[in-house]
Amino acid sequence: MNPPGTVAGAERRKQTSEPLTVAQPFLIQQQWDAYTAEQHAVWAELVRRRMPQLREHAAEEYLNGFEQIGLKEDSIPKLSEVNRRLAPRTGWNATPVSGFLPPDAFFEMLGARQFPTTTYIRSRESMEYTPEPDIFHDVFGHVPMHAHPVFADFLQHYGRVCAGLMHDKDKLERMGRLFWFTVEFGVIRQKGKVKLYGSGLISSHGEGTHVIEGKPEIREFNLDQVMDQKFLVSEEQKVLYAVESFDEIYEAAQEAEKRLS
Ligand SMILES: [Fe+2]
């Protein structure tokens, strides 16, 4: 693999300026001035609820990313401000979209280092869980990790591999499991402890607590096992896979490409 800051990493970052085509109809502007005081208050409450646990149990790369991209506790982020800090670091942007994307549009965006980001925020009635992604899950849960160079390279590579597998449902399903057990529900061992980095664990107090209380079985990360491991979106996770470093997931995406392409 190419460690952060190498020429190859920089080369990949340069290749991101081609315009989006498949994803184009889903791109929107974030109407930041239209958020109400109540919506900012929901953001603030969600962040304040998560941070005490995350300061102790989140991966240090997540916590560093949170600072680096300038997220605030008391107001919904302005994506243009986030990108002003994020893009110079890794070439990633949090790009506003209208909602769920079809797979080809989603993978096209990942391949271009643009993370599809919803701008809607959940209501007070669904603080713990929202079936549709919202800006809290997308920005608080996902985007801080995009400031980490190896994770940033991994995610783009993942998108490119999947974009090349659009014709094969079974292979895409296996790649979907790699996403689930890393980007959404990934954990990492740091200083002898299991730390959270997956967005589903970061953004959900219930899911995060479930892991910290030692409920799921934590297995060592293994690409074959991960790609075979079925999961249910609607239930708390019974099995998670721990990496020792983020290099492991970058290498897993490369290995997956070799096996599936
Ligand atoms: Fe997510």
Short mmCIF file of C-alpha atoms and ligand atoms in Angstrom, two decimals:
data_model
loop_
_atom_site.label_atom_id
_atom_site.label_comp_id
_atom_site.label_asym_id
_atom_site.label_seq_id
_atom_site.Cartn_x
_atom_site.Cartn_y
_atom_site.Cartn_z
CA MET A 1 0.00 0.00 0.00
CA ASN A 2 1.02 3.64 -0.23
CA PRO A 3 1.42 5.35 3.10
CA PRO A 4 -0.12 8.81 3.47
CA GLY A 5 1.68 11.61 1.77
CA THR A 6 3.40 9.47 -0.84
CA VAL A 7 3.50 10.46 -4.47
CA ALA A 8 0.95 7.80 -5.37
CA GLY A 9 -1.46 9.15 -2.76
CA ALA A 10 -1.06 12.64 -4.15
CA GLU A 11 -1.56 11.30 -7.67
CA ARG A 12 -4.83 9.73 -6.68
CA ARG A 13 -6.01 12.97 -5.15
CA LYS A 14 -5.33 14.82 -8.38
CA GLN A 15 -7.61 12.50 -10.29
CA THR A 16 -10.74 13.74 -8.57
CA SER A 17 -11.56 16.80 -10.63
CA GLU A 18 -13.58 15.07 -13.35
CA PRO A 19 -17.24 16.14 -13.09
CA LEU A 20 -19.83 13.76 -11.70
CA THR A 21 -22.24 12.38 -14.27
CA VAL A 22 -24.41 9.62 -12.76
CA ALA A 23 -24.67 11.45 -9.43
CA GLN A 24 -25.33 14.85 -10.99
CA PRO A 25 -29.17 14.82 -10.62
CA PHE A 26 -28.85 14.19 -6.87
CA LEU A 27 -26.60 17.15 -6.06
CA ILE A 28 -28.19 20.00 -4.12
CA GLN A 29 -27.12 23.10 -2.22
CA GLN A 30 -27.18 23.14 1.57
CA GLN A 31 -29.61 25.90 2.63
CA TRP A 32 -27.80 26.57 5.88
CA ASP A 33 -29.67 29.79 6.66
CA ALA A 34 -32.96 27.89 6.54
CA TYR A 35 -32.16 25.71 9.58
CA THR A 36 -34.31 26.69 12.55
CA ALA A 37 -33.11 27.27 16.10
CA GLU A 38 -34.87 24.02 17.01
CA GLN A 39 -32.87 22.13 14.38
CA HIS A 40 -29.58 23.54 15.68
CA ALA A 41 -30.74 22.56 19.18
CA VAL A 42 -31.33 18.97 18.03
CA TRP A 43 -27.78 18.85 16.61
CA ALA A 44 -26.40 20.26 19.87
CA GLU A 45 -28.26 17.74 21.97
CA LEU A 46 -27.12 14.83 19.79
CA VAL A 47 -23.47 15.93 19.93
CA ARG A 48 -23.51 16.56 23.68
CA ARG A 49 -25.01 13.15 24.27
CA ARG A 50 -22.33 11.36 22.26
CA MET A 51 -19.14 13.25 23.14
CA PRO A 52 -18.52 12.04 26.73
CA GLN A 53 -18.57 8.41 25.55
CA LEU A 54 -16.61 9.14 22.37
CA ARG A 55 -13.83 11.04 24.16
CA GLU A 56 -13.10 7.81 26.00
CA HIS A 57 -14.03 5.17 23.45
CA ALA A 58 -13.65 6.58 19.93
CA ALA A 59 -10.53 5.98 17.83
CA GLU A 60 -8.07 8.83 18.20
CA GLU A 61 -8.24 9.38 14.41
CA TYR A 62 -11.96 10.11 14.70
CA LEU A 63 -11.44 12.60 17.53
CA ASN A 64 -8.59 14.29 15.67
CA GLY A 65 -10.73 14.52 12.54
CA PHE A 66 -13.58 16.09 14.51
CA GLU A 67 -11.23 18.90 15.55
CA GLN A 68 -9.52 19.20 12.18
CA ILE A 69 -12.73 19.72 10.20
CA GLY A 70 -14.00 22.20 12.77
CA LEU A 71 -17.26 20.57 13.86
CA LYS A 72 -19.06 22.49 16.57
CA GLU A 73 -21.19 21.29 19.41
CA ASP A 74 -23.82 23.96 19.20
CA SER A 75 -24.75 24.30 15.52
CA ILE A 76 -25.34 22.25 12.39
CA PRO A 77 -22.17 22.37 10.28
CA LYS A 78 -21.94 24.48 7.17
CA LEU A 79 -20.61 21.99 4.62
CA SER A 80 -18.67 24.68 2.76
CA GLU A 81 -16.76 25.42 5.99
CA VAL A 82 -16.14 21.73 6.64
CA ASN A 83 -14.78 21.33 3.11
CA ARG A 84 -12.57 24.39 3.41
CA ARG A 85 -10.71 22.51 6.15
CA LEU A 86 -11.10 18.95 4.90
CA ALA A 87 -10.28 19.21 1.18
CA PRO A 88 -6.72 20.56 1.63
CA ARG A 89 -5.94 17.62 3.95
CA THR A 90 -7.10 14.64 1.91
CA GLY A 91 -8.96 15.89 -1.17
CA TRP A 92 -12.31 14.79 0.27
CA ASN A 93 -15.46 16.91 0.29
CA ALA A 94 -18.78 16.43 2.06
CA THR A 95 -21.11 17.01 -0.90
CA PRO A 96 -24.79 17.77 -0.29
CA VAL A 97 -27.26 15.36 -1.92
CA SER A 98 -31.03 15.03 -1.91
CA GLY A 99 -31.22 11.65 -0.11
CA PHE A 100 -30.43 7.99 -0.72
CA LEU A 101 -28.41 7.48 -3.88
CA PRO A 102 -28.58 4.54 -6.26
CA PRO A 103 -25.42 2.43 -5.99
CA ASP A 104 -23.80 3.64 -9.24
CA ALA A 105 -24.14 7.30 -8.17
CA PHE A 106 -22.90 6.53 -4.66
CA PHE A 107 -19.79 4.71 -5.91
CA GLU A 108 -19.10 7.39 -8.50
CA MET A 109 -19.03 9.98 -5.71
CA LEU A 110 -16.76 7.91 -3.47
CA GLY A 111 -14.41 7.39 -6.40
CA ALA A 112 -14.25 11.17 -6.81
CA ARG A 113 -13.63 11.77 -3.08
CA GLN A 114 -17.04 13.34 -2.63
CA PHE A 115 -19.03 11.97 0.25
CA PRO A 116 -22.80 12.12 -0.39
CA THR A 117 -24.14 14.07 2.56
CA THR A 118 -27.76 14.63 3.45
CA THR A 119 -28.66 18.07 4.77
CA TYR A 120 -31.85 17.13 6.60
CA ILE A 121 -31.70 16.66 10.39
CA ARG A 122 -33.87 14.23 12.36
CA SER A 123 -36.65 15.55 14.56
CA ARG A 124 -36.67 15.45 18.35
CA GLU A 125 -39.07 12.48 18.17
CA SER A 126 -36.42 10.27 16.59
CA MET A 127 -33.27 11.30 18.43
CA GLU A 128 -31.96 7.76 18.88
CA TYR A 129 -32.71 6.26 15.51
CA THR A 130 -33.59 7.45 12.05
CA PRO A 131 -34.06 4.96 9.22
CA GLU A 132 -33.04 7.57 6.64
CA PRO A 133 -29.53 8.96 6.92
CA ASP A 134 -29.38 12.55 8.13
CA ILE A 135 -26.70 15.20 8.52
CA PHE A 136 -25.91 14.01 12.03
CA HIS A 137 -25.15 10.47 10.87
CA ASP A 138 -23.41 11.63 7.70
CA VAL A 139 -21.28 14.47 9.04
CA PHE A 140 -20.82 13.69 12.74
CA GLY A 141 -20.65 9.94 12.06
CA HIS A 142 -18.68 9.70 8.82
CA VAL A 143 -16.82 12.83 7.79
CA PRO A 144 -14.21 13.20 10.58
CA MET A 145 -12.59 9.94 9.43
CA HIS A 146 -12.17 11.40 5.92
CA ALA A 147 -9.49 13.70 7.36
CA HIS A 148 -7.30 10.64 7.96
CA PRO A 149 -5.08 10.02 4.90
CA VAL A 150 -5.17 6.21 4.92
CA PHE A 151 -8.90 6.01 5.57
CA ALA A 152 -9.38 8.64 2.84
CA ASP A 153 -7.44 6.54 0.33
CA PHE A 154 -9.28 3.39 1.37
CA LEU A 155 -12.71 4.94 0.86
CA GLN A 156 -11.95 6.26 -2.60
CA HIS A 157 -10.45 2.94 -3.64
CA TYR A 158 -13.47 1.13 -2.26
CA GLY A 159 -15.76 3.29 -4.42
CA ARG A 160 -13.71 2.65 -7.55
CA VAL A 161 -13.67 -1.11 -7.03
CA CYS A 162 -17.45 -1.18 -6.52
CA ALA A 163 -18.04 1.03 -9.57
CA GLY A 164 -16.32 -1.66 -11.62
CA LEU A 165 -18.57 -4.40 -10.22
CA MET A 166 -21.96 -2.90 -11.03
CA HIS A 167 -22.80 -5.85 -13.30
CA ASP A 168 -22.36 -8.44 -10.54
CA LYS A 169 -24.88 -8.41 -7.69
CA ASP A 170 -23.16 -11.12 -5.65
CA LYS A 171 -19.78 -9.43 -5.73
CA LEU A 172 -21.36 -6.10 -4.83
CA GLU A 173 -23.08 -7.73 -1.90
CA ARG A 174 -19.72 -9.01 -0.67
CA MET A 175 -18.26 -5.53 -1.05
CA GLY A 176 -21.28 -4.17 0.83
CA ARG A 177 -20.31 -6.31 3.80
CA LEU A 178 -16.79 -4.88 3.73
CA PHE A 179 -18.36 -1.39 3.93
CA TRP A 180 -20.70 -2.43 6.73
CA PHE A 181 -17.99 -3.92 8.96
CA THR A 182 -15.55 -1.04 8.44
CA VAL A 183 -17.09 2.29 7.44
CA GLU A 184 -20.39 1.74 9.28
CA PHE A 185 -19.55 -0.59 12.18
CA GLY A 186 -15.78 -0.73 12.32
CA VAL A 187 -13.74 -0.95 15.53
CA ILE A 188 -9.98 -0.74 16.01
CA ARG A 189 -7.68 -1.93 18.80
CA GLN A 190 -5.68 0.93 20.29
CA LYS A 191 -3.59 0.62 23.46
CA GLY A 192 -5.20 -2.72 24.25
CA LYS A 193 -8.75 -1.41 24.02
CA VAL A 194 -11.50 -1.66 21.43
CA LYS A 195 -12.22 1.81 20.03
CA LEU A 196 -15.05 2.91 17.76
CA TYR A 197 -14.62 4.40 14.31
CA GLY A 198 -17.63 3.19 12.26
CA SER A 199 -20.24 5.86 11.69
CA GLY A 200 -23.10 3.65 12.94
CA LEU A 201 -21.30 3.28 16.27
CA ILE A 202 -20.15 6.89 16.45
CA SER A 203 -23.54 8.42 15.69
CA SER A 204 -25.80 6.06 17.69
CA HIS A 205 -25.72 6.15 21.46
CA GLY A 206 -27.45 2.77 21.66
CA GLU A 207 -25.09 1.01 19.21
CA GLY A 208 -21.98 2.60 20.76
CA THR A 209 -23.04 1.63 24.28
CA HIS A 210 -23.81 -1.92 23.11
CA VAL A 211 -20.17 -2.31 22.02
CA ILE A 212 -18.66 -0.64 25.07
CA GLU A 213 -20.66 -2.95 27.30
CA GLY A 214 -18.98 -5.87 25.52
CA LYS A 215 -22.14 -7.32 23.98
CA PRO A 216 -21.00 -8.11 20.41
CA GLU A 217 -18.38 -10.74 19.75
CA ILE A 218 -15.25 -8.93 18.56
CA ARG A 219 -13.26 -10.93 16.00
CA GLU A 220 -9.95 -10.10 14.42
CA PHE A 221 -10.51 -8.51 11.02
CA ASN A 222 -10.40 -11.08 8.25
CA LEU A 223 -11.45 -10.18 4.71
CA ASP A 224 -12.88 -13.61 3.83
CA GLN A 225 -14.92 -13.78 7.00
CA VAL A 226 -16.15 -10.22 6.60
CA MET A 227 -17.26 -10.79 3.01
CA ASP A 228 -19.15 -13.92 4.10
CA GLN A 229 -20.71 -12.39 7.20
CA LYS A 230 -24.42 -11.63 6.77
CA PHE A 231 -25.87 -8.83 8.89
CA LEU A 232 -29.20 -7.31 9.72
CA VAL A 233 -29.55 -3.56 9.38
CA SER A 234 -32.42 -3.45 11.85
CA GLU A 235 -30.77 -5.20 14.82
CA GLU A 236 -27.89 -4.44 17.15
CA GLN A 237 -24.77 -6.10 15.84
CA LYS A 238 -23.77 -9.52 17.20
CA VAL A 239 -20.33 -9.70 15.55
CA LEU A 240 -17.83 -6.95 14.80
CA TYR A 241 -14.34 -7.07 13.31
CA ALA A 242 -11.42 -5.22 14.88
CA VAL A 243 -8.46 -3.98 12.85
CA GLU A 244 -5.06 -3.22 14.34
CA SER A 245 -4.49 -0.23 12.05
CA PHE A 246 -6.24 1.53 9.19
CA ASP A 247 -3.63 0.14 6.81
CA GLU A 248 -5.51 -3.15 7.19
CA ILE A 249 -8.69 -1.83 5.60
CA TYR A 250 -6.80 -0.16 2.78
CA GLU A 251 -5.05 -3.45 2.06
CA ALA A 252 -8.39 -5.27 2.32
CA ALA A 253 -9.89 -3.06 -0.41
CA GLN A 254 -6.90 -3.83 -2.64
CA GLU A 255 -7.15 -7.53 -1.91
CA ALA A 256 -10.91 -7.48 -2.57
CA GLU A 257 -10.23 -5.82 -5.92
CA LYS A 258 -7.78 -8.59 -6.87
CA ARG A 259 -10.23 -11.31 -5.94
CA LEU A 260 -13.42 -9.85 -7.40
CA SER A 261 -12.37 -7.88 -10.48
FE FE B 1 -23.52 5.63 7.09
#
